[in-house]
Tab-separated table of C-alpha atoms in Angstrom:
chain	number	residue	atom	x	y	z
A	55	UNK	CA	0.000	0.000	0.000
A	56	UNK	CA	2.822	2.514	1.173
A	57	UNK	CA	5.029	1.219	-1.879
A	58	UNK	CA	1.789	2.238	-4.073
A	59	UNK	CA	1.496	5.881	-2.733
A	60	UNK	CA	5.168	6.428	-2.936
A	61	UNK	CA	5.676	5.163	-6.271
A	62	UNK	CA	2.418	4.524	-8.251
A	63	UNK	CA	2.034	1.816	-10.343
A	64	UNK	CA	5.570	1.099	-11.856
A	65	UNK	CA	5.192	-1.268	-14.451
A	66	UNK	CA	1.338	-1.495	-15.626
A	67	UNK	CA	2.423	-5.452	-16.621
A	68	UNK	CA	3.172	-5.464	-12.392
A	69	UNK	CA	-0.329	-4.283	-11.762
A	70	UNK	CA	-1.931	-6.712	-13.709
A	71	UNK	CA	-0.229	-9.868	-12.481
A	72	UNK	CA	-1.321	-8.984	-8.608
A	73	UNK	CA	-4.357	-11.450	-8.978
A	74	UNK	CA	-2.148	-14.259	-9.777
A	75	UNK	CA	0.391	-13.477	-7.446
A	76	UNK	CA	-2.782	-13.763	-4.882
A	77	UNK	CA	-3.834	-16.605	-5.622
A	78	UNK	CA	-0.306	-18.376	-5.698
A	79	UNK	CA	0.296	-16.858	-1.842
A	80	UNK	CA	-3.373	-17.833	-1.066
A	81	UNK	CA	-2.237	-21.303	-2.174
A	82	UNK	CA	0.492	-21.417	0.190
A	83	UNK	CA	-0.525	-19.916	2.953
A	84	UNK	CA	-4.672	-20.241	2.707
A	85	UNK	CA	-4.892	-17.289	4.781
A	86	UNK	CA	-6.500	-13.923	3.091
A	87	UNK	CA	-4.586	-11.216	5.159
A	88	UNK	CA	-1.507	-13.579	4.861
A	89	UNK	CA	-2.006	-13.417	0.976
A	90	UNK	CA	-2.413	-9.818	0.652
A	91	UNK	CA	0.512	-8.919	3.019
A	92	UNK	CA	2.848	-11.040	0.723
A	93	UNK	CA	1.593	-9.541	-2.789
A	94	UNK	CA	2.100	-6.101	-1.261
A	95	UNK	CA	5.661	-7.066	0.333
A	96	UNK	CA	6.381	-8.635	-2.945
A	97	UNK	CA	5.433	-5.389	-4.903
A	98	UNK	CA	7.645	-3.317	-2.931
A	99	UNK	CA	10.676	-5.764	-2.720
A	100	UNK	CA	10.080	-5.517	-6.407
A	101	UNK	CA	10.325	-2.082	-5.905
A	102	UNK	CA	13.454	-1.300	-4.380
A	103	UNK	CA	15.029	-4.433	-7.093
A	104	UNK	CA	13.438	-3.213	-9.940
A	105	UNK	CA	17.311	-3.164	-11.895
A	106	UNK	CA	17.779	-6.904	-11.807
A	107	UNK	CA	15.090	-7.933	-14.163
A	108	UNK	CA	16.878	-7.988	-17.371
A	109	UNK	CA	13.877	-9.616	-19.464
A	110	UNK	CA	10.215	-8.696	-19.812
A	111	UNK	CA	8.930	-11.835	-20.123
A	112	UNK	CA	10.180	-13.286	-17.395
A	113	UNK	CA	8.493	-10.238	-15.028
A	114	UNK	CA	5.992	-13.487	-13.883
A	115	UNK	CA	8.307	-15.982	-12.664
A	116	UNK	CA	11.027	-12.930	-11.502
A	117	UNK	CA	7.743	-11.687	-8.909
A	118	UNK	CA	6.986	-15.245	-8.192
A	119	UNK	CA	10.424	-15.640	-6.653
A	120	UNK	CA	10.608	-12.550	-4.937
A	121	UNK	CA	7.107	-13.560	-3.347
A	122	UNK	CA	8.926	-16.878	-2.045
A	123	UNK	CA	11.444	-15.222	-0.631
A	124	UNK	CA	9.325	-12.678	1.273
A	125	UNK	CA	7.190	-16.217	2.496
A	126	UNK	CA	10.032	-17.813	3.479
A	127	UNK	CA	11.475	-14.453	5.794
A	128	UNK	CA	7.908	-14.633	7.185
A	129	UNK	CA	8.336	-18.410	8.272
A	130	UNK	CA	11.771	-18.113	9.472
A	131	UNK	CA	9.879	-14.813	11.965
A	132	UNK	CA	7.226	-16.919	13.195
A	133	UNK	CA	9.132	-20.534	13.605
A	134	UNK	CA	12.456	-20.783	14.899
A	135	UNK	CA	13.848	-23.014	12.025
A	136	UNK	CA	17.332	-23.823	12.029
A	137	UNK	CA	16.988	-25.288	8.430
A	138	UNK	CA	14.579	-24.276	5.713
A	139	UNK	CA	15.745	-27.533	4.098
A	140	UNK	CA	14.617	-29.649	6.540
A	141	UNK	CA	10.968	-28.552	7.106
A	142	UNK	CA	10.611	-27.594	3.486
A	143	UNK	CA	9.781	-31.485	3.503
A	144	UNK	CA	7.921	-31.760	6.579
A	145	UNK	CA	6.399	-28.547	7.414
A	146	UNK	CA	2.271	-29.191	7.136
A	147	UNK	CA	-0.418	-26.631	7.801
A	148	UNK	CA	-2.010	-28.690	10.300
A	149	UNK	CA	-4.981	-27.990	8.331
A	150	UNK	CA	-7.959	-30.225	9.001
A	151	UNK	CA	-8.124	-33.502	7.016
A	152	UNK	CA	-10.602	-32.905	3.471
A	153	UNK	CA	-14.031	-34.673	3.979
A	154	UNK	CA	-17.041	-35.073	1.945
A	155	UNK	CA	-16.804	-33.875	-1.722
A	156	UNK	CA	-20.307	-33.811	-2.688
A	157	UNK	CA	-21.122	-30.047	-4.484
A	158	UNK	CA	-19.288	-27.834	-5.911
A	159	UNK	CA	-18.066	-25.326	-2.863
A	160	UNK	CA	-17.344	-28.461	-0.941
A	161	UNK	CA	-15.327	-29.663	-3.763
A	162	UNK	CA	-13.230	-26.727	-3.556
A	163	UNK	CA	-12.898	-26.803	0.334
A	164	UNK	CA	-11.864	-30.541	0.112
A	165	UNK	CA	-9.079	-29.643	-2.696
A	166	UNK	CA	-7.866	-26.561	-0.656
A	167	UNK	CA	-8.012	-28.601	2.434
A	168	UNK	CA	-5.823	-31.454	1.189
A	169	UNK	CA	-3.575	-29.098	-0.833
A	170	UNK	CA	-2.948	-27.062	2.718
A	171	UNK	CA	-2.165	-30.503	3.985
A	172	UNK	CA	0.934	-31.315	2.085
A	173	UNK	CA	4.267	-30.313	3.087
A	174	UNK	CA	5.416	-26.457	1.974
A	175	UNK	CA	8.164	-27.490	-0.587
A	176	UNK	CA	5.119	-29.909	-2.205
A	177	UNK	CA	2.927	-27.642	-2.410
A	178	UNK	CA	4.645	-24.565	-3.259
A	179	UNK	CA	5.434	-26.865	-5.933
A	180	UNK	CA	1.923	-28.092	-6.807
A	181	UNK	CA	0.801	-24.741	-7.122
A	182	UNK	CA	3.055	-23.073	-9.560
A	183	UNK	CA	2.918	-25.654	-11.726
A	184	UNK	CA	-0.673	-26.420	-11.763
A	185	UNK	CA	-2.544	-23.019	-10.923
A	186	UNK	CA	-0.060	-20.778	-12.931
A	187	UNK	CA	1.781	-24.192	-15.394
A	188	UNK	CA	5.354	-22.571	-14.784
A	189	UNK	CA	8.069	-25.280	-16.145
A	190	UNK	CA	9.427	-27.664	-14.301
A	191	UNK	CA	13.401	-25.440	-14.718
A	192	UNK	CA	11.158	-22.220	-14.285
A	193	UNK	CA	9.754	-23.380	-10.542
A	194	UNK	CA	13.187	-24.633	-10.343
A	195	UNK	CA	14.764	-21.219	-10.651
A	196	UNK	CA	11.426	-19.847	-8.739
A	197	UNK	CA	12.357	-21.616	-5.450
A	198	UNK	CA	16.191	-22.025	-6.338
A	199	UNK	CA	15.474	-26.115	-6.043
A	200	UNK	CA	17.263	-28.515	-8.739
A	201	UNK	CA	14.579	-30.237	-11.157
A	202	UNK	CA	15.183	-33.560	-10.238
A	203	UNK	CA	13.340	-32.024	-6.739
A	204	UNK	CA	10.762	-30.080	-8.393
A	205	UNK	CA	9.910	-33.747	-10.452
A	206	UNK	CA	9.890	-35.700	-6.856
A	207	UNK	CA	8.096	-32.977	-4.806
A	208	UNK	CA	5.411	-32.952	-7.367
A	209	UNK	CA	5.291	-36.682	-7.651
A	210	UNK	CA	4.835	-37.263	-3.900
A	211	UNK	CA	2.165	-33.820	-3.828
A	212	UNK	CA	0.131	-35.378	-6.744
A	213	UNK	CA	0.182	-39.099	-4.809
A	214	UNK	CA	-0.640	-37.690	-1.396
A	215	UNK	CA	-3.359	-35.253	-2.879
A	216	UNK	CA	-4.879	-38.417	-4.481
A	217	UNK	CA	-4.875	-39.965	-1.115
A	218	UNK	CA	-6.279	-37.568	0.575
A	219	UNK	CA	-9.438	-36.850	-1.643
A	220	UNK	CA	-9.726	-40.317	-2.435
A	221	UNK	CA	-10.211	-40.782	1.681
A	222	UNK	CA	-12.568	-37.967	1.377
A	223	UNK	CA	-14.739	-38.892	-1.090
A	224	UNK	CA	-15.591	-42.293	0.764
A	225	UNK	CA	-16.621	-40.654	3.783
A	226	UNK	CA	-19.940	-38.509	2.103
A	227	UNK	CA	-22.010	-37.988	5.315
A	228	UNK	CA	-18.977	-36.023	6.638
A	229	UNK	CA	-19.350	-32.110	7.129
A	230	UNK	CA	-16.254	-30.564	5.218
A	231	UNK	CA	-13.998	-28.826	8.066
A	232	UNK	CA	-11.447	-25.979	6.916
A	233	UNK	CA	-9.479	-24.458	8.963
A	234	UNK	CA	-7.671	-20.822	8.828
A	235	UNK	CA	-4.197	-21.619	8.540
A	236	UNK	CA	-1.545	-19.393	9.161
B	129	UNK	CA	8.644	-50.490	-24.726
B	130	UNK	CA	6.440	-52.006	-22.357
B	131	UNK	CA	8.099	-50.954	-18.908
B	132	UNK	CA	5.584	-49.801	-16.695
B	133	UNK	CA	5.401	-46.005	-17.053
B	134	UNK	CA	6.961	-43.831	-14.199
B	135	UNK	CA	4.595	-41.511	-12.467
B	136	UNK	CA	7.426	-39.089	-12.610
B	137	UNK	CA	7.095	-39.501	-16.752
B	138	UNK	CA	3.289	-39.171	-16.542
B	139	UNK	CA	3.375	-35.605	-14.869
B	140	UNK	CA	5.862	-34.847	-17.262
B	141	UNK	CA	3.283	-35.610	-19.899
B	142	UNK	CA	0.313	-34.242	-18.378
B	143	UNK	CA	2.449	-31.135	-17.640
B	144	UNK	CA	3.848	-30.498	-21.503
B	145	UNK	CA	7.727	-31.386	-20.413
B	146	UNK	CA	7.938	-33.797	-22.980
B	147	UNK	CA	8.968	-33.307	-25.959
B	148	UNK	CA	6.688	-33.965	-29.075
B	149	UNK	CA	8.562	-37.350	-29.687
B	150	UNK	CA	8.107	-38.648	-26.463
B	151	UNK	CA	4.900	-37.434	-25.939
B	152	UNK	CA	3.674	-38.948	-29.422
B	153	UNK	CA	4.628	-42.241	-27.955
B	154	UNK	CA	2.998	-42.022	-24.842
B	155	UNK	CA	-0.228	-41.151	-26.677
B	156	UNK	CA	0.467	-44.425	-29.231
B	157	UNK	CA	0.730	-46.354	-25.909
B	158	UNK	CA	-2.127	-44.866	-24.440
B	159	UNK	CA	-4.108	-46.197	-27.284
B	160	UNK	CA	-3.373	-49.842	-26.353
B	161	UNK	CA	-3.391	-49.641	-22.916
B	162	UNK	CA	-6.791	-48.548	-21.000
B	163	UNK	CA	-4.747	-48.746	-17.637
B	164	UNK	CA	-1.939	-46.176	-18.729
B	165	UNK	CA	-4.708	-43.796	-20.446
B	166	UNK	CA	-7.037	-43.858	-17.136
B	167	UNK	CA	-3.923	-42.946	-15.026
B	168	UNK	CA	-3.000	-39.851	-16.970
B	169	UNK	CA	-6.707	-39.587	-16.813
B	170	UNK	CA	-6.570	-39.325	-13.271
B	171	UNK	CA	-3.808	-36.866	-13.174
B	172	UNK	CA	-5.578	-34.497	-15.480
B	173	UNK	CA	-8.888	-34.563	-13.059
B	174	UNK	CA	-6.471	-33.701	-9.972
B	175	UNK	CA	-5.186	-30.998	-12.003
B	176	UNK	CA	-8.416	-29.571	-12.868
B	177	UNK	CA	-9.282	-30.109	-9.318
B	178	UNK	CA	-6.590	-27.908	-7.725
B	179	UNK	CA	-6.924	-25.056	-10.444
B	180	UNK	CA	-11.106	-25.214	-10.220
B	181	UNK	CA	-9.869	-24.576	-6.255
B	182	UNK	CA	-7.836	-21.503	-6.401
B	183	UNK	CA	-9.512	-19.963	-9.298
B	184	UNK	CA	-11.689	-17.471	-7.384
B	185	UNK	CA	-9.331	-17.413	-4.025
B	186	UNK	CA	-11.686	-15.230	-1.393
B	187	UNK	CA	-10.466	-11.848	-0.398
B	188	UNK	CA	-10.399	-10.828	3.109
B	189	UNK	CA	-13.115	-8.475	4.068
B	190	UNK	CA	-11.883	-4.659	4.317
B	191	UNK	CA	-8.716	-5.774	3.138
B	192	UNK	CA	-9.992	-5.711	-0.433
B	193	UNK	CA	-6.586	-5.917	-3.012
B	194	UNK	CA	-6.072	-4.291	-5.053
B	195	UNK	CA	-6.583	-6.406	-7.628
B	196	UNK	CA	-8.412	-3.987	-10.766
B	197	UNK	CA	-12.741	-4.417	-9.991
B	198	UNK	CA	-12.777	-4.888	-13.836
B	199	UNK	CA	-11.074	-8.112	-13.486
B	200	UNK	CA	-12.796	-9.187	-9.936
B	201	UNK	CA	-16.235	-8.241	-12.198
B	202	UNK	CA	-15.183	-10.044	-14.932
B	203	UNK	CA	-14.530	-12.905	-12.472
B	204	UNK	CA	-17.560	-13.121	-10.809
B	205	UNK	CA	-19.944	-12.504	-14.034
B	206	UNK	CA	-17.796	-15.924	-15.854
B	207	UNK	CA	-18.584	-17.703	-12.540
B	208	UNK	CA	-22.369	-16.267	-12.548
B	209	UNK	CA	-22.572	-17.964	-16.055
B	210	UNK	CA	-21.317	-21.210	-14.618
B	211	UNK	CA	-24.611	-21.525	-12.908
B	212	UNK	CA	-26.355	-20.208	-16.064
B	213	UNK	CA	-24.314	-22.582	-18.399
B	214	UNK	CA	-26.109	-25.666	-16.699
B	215	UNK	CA	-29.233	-24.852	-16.886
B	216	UNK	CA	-29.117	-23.383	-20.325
B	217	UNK	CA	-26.748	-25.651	-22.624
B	218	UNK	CA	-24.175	-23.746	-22.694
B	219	UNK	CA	-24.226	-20.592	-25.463
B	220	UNK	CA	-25.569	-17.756	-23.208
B	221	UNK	CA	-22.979	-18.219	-20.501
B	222	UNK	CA	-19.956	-16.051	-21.878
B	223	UNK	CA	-22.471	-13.444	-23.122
B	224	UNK	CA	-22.020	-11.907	-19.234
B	225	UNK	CA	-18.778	-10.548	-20.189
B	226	UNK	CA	-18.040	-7.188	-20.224
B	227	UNK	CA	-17.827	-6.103	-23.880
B	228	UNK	CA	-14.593	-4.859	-23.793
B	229	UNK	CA	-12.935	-8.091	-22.837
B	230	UNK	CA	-14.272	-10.021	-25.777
B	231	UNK	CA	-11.212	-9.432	-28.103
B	232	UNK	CA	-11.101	-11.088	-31.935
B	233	UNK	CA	-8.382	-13.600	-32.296
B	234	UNK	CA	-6.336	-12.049	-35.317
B	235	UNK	CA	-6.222	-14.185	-38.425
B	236	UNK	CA	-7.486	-17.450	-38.854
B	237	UNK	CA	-10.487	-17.477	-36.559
B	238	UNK	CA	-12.820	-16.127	-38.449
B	239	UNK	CA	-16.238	-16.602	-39.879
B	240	UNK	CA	-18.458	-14.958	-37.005
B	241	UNK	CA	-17.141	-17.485	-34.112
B	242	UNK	CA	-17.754	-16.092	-30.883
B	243	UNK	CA	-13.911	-15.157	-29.508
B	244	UNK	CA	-14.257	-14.153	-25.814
B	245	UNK	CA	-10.787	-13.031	-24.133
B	246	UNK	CA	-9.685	-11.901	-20.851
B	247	UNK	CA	-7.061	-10.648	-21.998
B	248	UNK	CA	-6.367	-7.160	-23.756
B	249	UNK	CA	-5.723	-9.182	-26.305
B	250	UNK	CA	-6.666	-12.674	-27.580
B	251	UNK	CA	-3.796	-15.558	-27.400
B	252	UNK	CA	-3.345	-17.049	-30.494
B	253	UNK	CA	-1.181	-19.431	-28.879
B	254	UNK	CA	-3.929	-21.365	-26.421
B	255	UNK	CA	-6.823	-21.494	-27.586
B	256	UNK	CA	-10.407	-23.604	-26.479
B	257	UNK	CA	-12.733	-24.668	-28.839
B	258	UNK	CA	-16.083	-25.220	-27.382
B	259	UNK	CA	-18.831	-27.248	-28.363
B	260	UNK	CA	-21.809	-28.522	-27.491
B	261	UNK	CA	-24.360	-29.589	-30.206
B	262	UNK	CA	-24.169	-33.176	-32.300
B	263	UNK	CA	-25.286	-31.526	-35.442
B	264	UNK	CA	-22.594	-32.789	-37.789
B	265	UNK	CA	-21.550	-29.416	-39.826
B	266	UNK	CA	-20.797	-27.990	-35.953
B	267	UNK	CA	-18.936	-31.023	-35.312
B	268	UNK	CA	-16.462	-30.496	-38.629
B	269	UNK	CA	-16.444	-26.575	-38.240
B	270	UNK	CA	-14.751	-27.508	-34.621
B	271	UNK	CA	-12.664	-29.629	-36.410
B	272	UNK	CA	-11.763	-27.496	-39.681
B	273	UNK	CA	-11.276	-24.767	-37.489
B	274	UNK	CA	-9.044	-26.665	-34.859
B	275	UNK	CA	-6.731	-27.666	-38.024
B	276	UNK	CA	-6.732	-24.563	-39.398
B	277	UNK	CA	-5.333	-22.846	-36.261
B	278	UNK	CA	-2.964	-25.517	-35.741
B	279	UNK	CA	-1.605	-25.699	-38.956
B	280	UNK	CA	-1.506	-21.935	-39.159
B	281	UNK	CA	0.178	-21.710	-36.107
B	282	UNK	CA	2.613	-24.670	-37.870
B	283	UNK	CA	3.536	-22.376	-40.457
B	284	UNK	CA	4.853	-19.571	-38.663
B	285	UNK	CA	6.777	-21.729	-36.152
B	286	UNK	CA	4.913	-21.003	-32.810
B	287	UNK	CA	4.073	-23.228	-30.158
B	288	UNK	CA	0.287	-23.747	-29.769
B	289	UNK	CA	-1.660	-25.089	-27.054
B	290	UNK	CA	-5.454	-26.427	-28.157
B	291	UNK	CA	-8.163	-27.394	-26.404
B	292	UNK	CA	-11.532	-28.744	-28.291
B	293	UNK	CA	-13.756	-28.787	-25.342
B	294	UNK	CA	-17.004	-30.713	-25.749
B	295	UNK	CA	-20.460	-30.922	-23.345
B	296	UNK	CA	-23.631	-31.647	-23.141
B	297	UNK	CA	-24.789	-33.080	-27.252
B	298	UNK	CA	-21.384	-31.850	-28.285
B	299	UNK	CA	-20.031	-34.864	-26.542
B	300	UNK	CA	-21.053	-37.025	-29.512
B	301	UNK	CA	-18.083	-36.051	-30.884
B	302	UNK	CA	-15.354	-37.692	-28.090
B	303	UNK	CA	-17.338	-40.829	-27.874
B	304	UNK	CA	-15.681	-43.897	-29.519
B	305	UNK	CA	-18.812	-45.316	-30.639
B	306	UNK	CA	-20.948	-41.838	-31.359
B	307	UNK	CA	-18.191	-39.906	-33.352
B	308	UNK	CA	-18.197	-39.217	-37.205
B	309	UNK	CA	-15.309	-38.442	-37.364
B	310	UNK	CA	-12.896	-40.665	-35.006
B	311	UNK	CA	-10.150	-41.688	-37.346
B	312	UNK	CA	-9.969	-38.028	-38.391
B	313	UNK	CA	-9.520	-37.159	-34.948
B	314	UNK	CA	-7.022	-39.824	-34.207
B	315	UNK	CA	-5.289	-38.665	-37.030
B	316	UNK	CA	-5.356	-34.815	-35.871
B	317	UNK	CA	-4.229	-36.320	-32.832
B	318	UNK	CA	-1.747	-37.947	-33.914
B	319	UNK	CA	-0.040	-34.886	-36.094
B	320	UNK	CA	0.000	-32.373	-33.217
B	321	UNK	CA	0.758	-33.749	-29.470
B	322	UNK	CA	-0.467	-30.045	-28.365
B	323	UNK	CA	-4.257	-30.952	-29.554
B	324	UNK	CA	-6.243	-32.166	-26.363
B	325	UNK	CA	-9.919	-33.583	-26.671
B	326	UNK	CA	-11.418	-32.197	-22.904
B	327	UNK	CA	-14.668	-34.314	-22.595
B	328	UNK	CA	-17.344	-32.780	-19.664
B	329	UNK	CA	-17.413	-35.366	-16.732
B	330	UNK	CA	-20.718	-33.825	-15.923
B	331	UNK	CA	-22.075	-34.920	-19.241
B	332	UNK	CA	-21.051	-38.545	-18.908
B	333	UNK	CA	-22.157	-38.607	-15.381
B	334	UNK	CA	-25.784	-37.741	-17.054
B	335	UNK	CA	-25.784	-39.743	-19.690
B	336	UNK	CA	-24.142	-42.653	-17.250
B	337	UNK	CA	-27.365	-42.209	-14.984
B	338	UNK	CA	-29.619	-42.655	-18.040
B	339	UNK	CA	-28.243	-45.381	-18.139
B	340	UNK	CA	-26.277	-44.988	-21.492
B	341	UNK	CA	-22.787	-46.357	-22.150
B	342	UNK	CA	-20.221	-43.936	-22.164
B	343	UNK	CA	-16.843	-44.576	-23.905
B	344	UNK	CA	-14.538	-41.827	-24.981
B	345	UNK	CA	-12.189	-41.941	-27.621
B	346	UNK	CA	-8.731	-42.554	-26.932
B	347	UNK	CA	-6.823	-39.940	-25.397
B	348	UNK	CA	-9.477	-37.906	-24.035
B	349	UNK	CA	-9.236	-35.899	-21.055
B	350	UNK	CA	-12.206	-35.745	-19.185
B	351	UNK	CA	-12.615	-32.119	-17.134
B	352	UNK	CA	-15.234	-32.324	-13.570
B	353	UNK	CA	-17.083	-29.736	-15.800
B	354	UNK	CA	-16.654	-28.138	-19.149
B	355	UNK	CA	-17.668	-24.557	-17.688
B	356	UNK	CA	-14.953	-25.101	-15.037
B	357	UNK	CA	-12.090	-26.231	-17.934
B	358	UNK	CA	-13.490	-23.379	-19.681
B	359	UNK	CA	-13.490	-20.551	-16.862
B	360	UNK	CA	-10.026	-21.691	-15.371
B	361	UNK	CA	-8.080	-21.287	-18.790
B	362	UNK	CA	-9.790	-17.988	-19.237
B	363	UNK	CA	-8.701	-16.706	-16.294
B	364	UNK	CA	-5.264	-18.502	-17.349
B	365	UNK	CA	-5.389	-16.013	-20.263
B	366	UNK	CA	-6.405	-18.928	-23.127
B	367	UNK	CA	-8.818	-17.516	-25.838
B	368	UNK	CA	-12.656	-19.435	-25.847
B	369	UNK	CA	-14.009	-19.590	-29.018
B	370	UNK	CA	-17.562	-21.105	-28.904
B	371	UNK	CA	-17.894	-22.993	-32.140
């Protein structure tokens, strides 16, 4: 917001890609103040580094990464991680587990559910390649991960997102629970 | 030849990494084996399942971003017309768009197709082709048309992503033992590994609870909803073009 007053829309390509950039934090995080906090961080990191991006067209994947960065920073201040390697595999939301996919909205809170589930690197993973279909070298550069991790992490996310709905969708006369995760 | 297929080398495929080779293989193999083609099946539905999740992600109450109104309109008036597209077969549901965003593809779609874009300006690039009526001369124009674009795109050497999307009567068309024109298809298929036949699962469910048959021609992705394929790769920036 401050970054906006200062310095007005910088790039008008910027503006427009604020909805995605939403919606990937949303994915991560699946917490609405969370989200918006990051796109706005991310915006004025972007800011301050406007000099590094050499190439237009890679303005998506450049604001992507700064957006991981500023998630990460916010983990590291709330959790006292010694090693973003280590949870990056283990860290889940504690998010409630998915249950009955029956309409529509339910659908979606059983998918969100189950994605919030996974472990951060999987689904940081999961999300830029399926919500916004980076490349598997682009969400490598993204989150500064070889391929051969971006290939497993999704592997294991797709499997485990399988399991999970799959267990959902035999227990119908379940309410759907989703919790606020932060 | 026959190994049993990584799932590593299935995402790959599901998620373009392949290259048009390897890819045309995998699609040969799918042919023969109803296993293989029900497992990248699978993987498709989860994908349309996660971006059907996040593609209208809520926005926290006086916190509204700052993301332009025109878009968050647009948004909600393509979701409005999901609810519209159900009851009404389709054709009226994109007609909710703001004038402004319906943009003509340049060139080779032509011939007074309904374009709609979200974009300031159509992607020639990825493109949906949506129908949904079994009258035969609809059925070629979606076909014609699909070949023309691709071979267009062919010729001057870009990369182009197609989707022929098919509900409701359209879905004559992706059904092995309904469509016209399968070994044209299979051929089409065959010629460009970025062509994708999205069949509506809400369709077959339907049809499955009148208690038809329902057996899709090889290679066919089947979507939890055509409006949902259709909405999600709008807001992914793809160009709908109702046929």
């Amino acid at each position: 917001m401050i970054s906006r007053f200062l310095f007005g829309p910088f790039r008008p390509g910027i503006e427009a890609l604020r909805p995605v950039l939403y919606r990937i934090a949303y994915a991560w995080c699946h917490d609405v103040a969370l989200a918006d906090d990051l796109v706005q961080e991310t915006f004025s990191k972007a800011w301050t580094r406007r000099s590094q991006l050499r190439e237009e067209a890679a303005l998506k994947a450049w604001l992507v990464s700064i957006m991981n960065h500023c998630w990460l920073d916010h983990l590291r201040s709330r959790r006292d991680f010694e090693d973003v390697d280590d949870w990056q595999d283990q860290l889940e939301s504690g998010a409630d587990t998915p249950e009955a996919c029956c309409n529509r909205e339910q659908v979606i809170a059983c998918v969100r559910a189950a994605v919030a589930r996974l472990p951060l690197g999987q689904r940081q993973v999961l999300t830029l390649v399926d919500l916004e279909e980076f490349g598997y070298a682009e969400v490598a550069a993204i989150l500064d991960i070889p391929v051969g991790t971006v290939m497993s992490r999704l592997s294991r996310a797709r499997a485990s997102l399988r399991t999970l709905l799959d267990a959902a969708a035999q227990r119908p006369d379940a309410q759907p629970l989703l919790r606020r995760v932060k | 030849m026959n190994a049993v297929l990584s799932d590593e080398t299935l995402h790959a495929f599901v998620d373009g990494e392949l290259d048009v080779a390897e890819s045309e293989m995998l699609i040969a193999r799918m042919r023969e084996d109803k296993e293989l083609a029900q497992r990248v099946c699978a993987l498709r539905g989860l994908q349309s399942m996660v971006r059907l999740a996040y593609a209208e992600p809520p926005v926290a109450d006086g916190r509204q971003s700052h993301a332009a109104p025109r878009r968050q309109f647009v948004q909600r008036c393509a979701f409005g017309c999901l609810i519209l597209f159900a009851g009404l077969s389709g054709g009226w549901a994109l007609r909710g768009l703001e004038p402004q965003t319906v943009a003509a593809l340049p060139g080779v779609v032509a011939g007074g197709y309904q374009v709609v874009s979200l974009a300031r300006q159509a992607d020639p690039d990825r493109v949906m082709l949506h129908l949904d009526s079994a009258a035969p001369d609809r059925m070629r124009a979606a076909l014609d048309q699909a070949e023309r674009l691709l071979d267009e795109a062919e010729r001057q050497g870009r990369a182009m992503q197609l989707e022929v999307i098919a509900n409701s009567r359209g879905l004559s068309l992706l059904r092995a033992d309904h469509s016209p024109y399968a070994e044209r298809m299979a051929r089409m298929k065959q010629r460009h590994a970025s062509l994708h036949w999205v069949a509506c699962g809400q369709s077959i469910a339907r049809l499955r609870s009148e208690g038809e048959k329902v057996v899709l021609l090889p290679g066919t992705q089947t979507a939890p909803t055509a409006i949902s394929e259709i909405v999600t790769r709008l807001q992914q920036g793809w160009t709908y073009v109702r046929v």
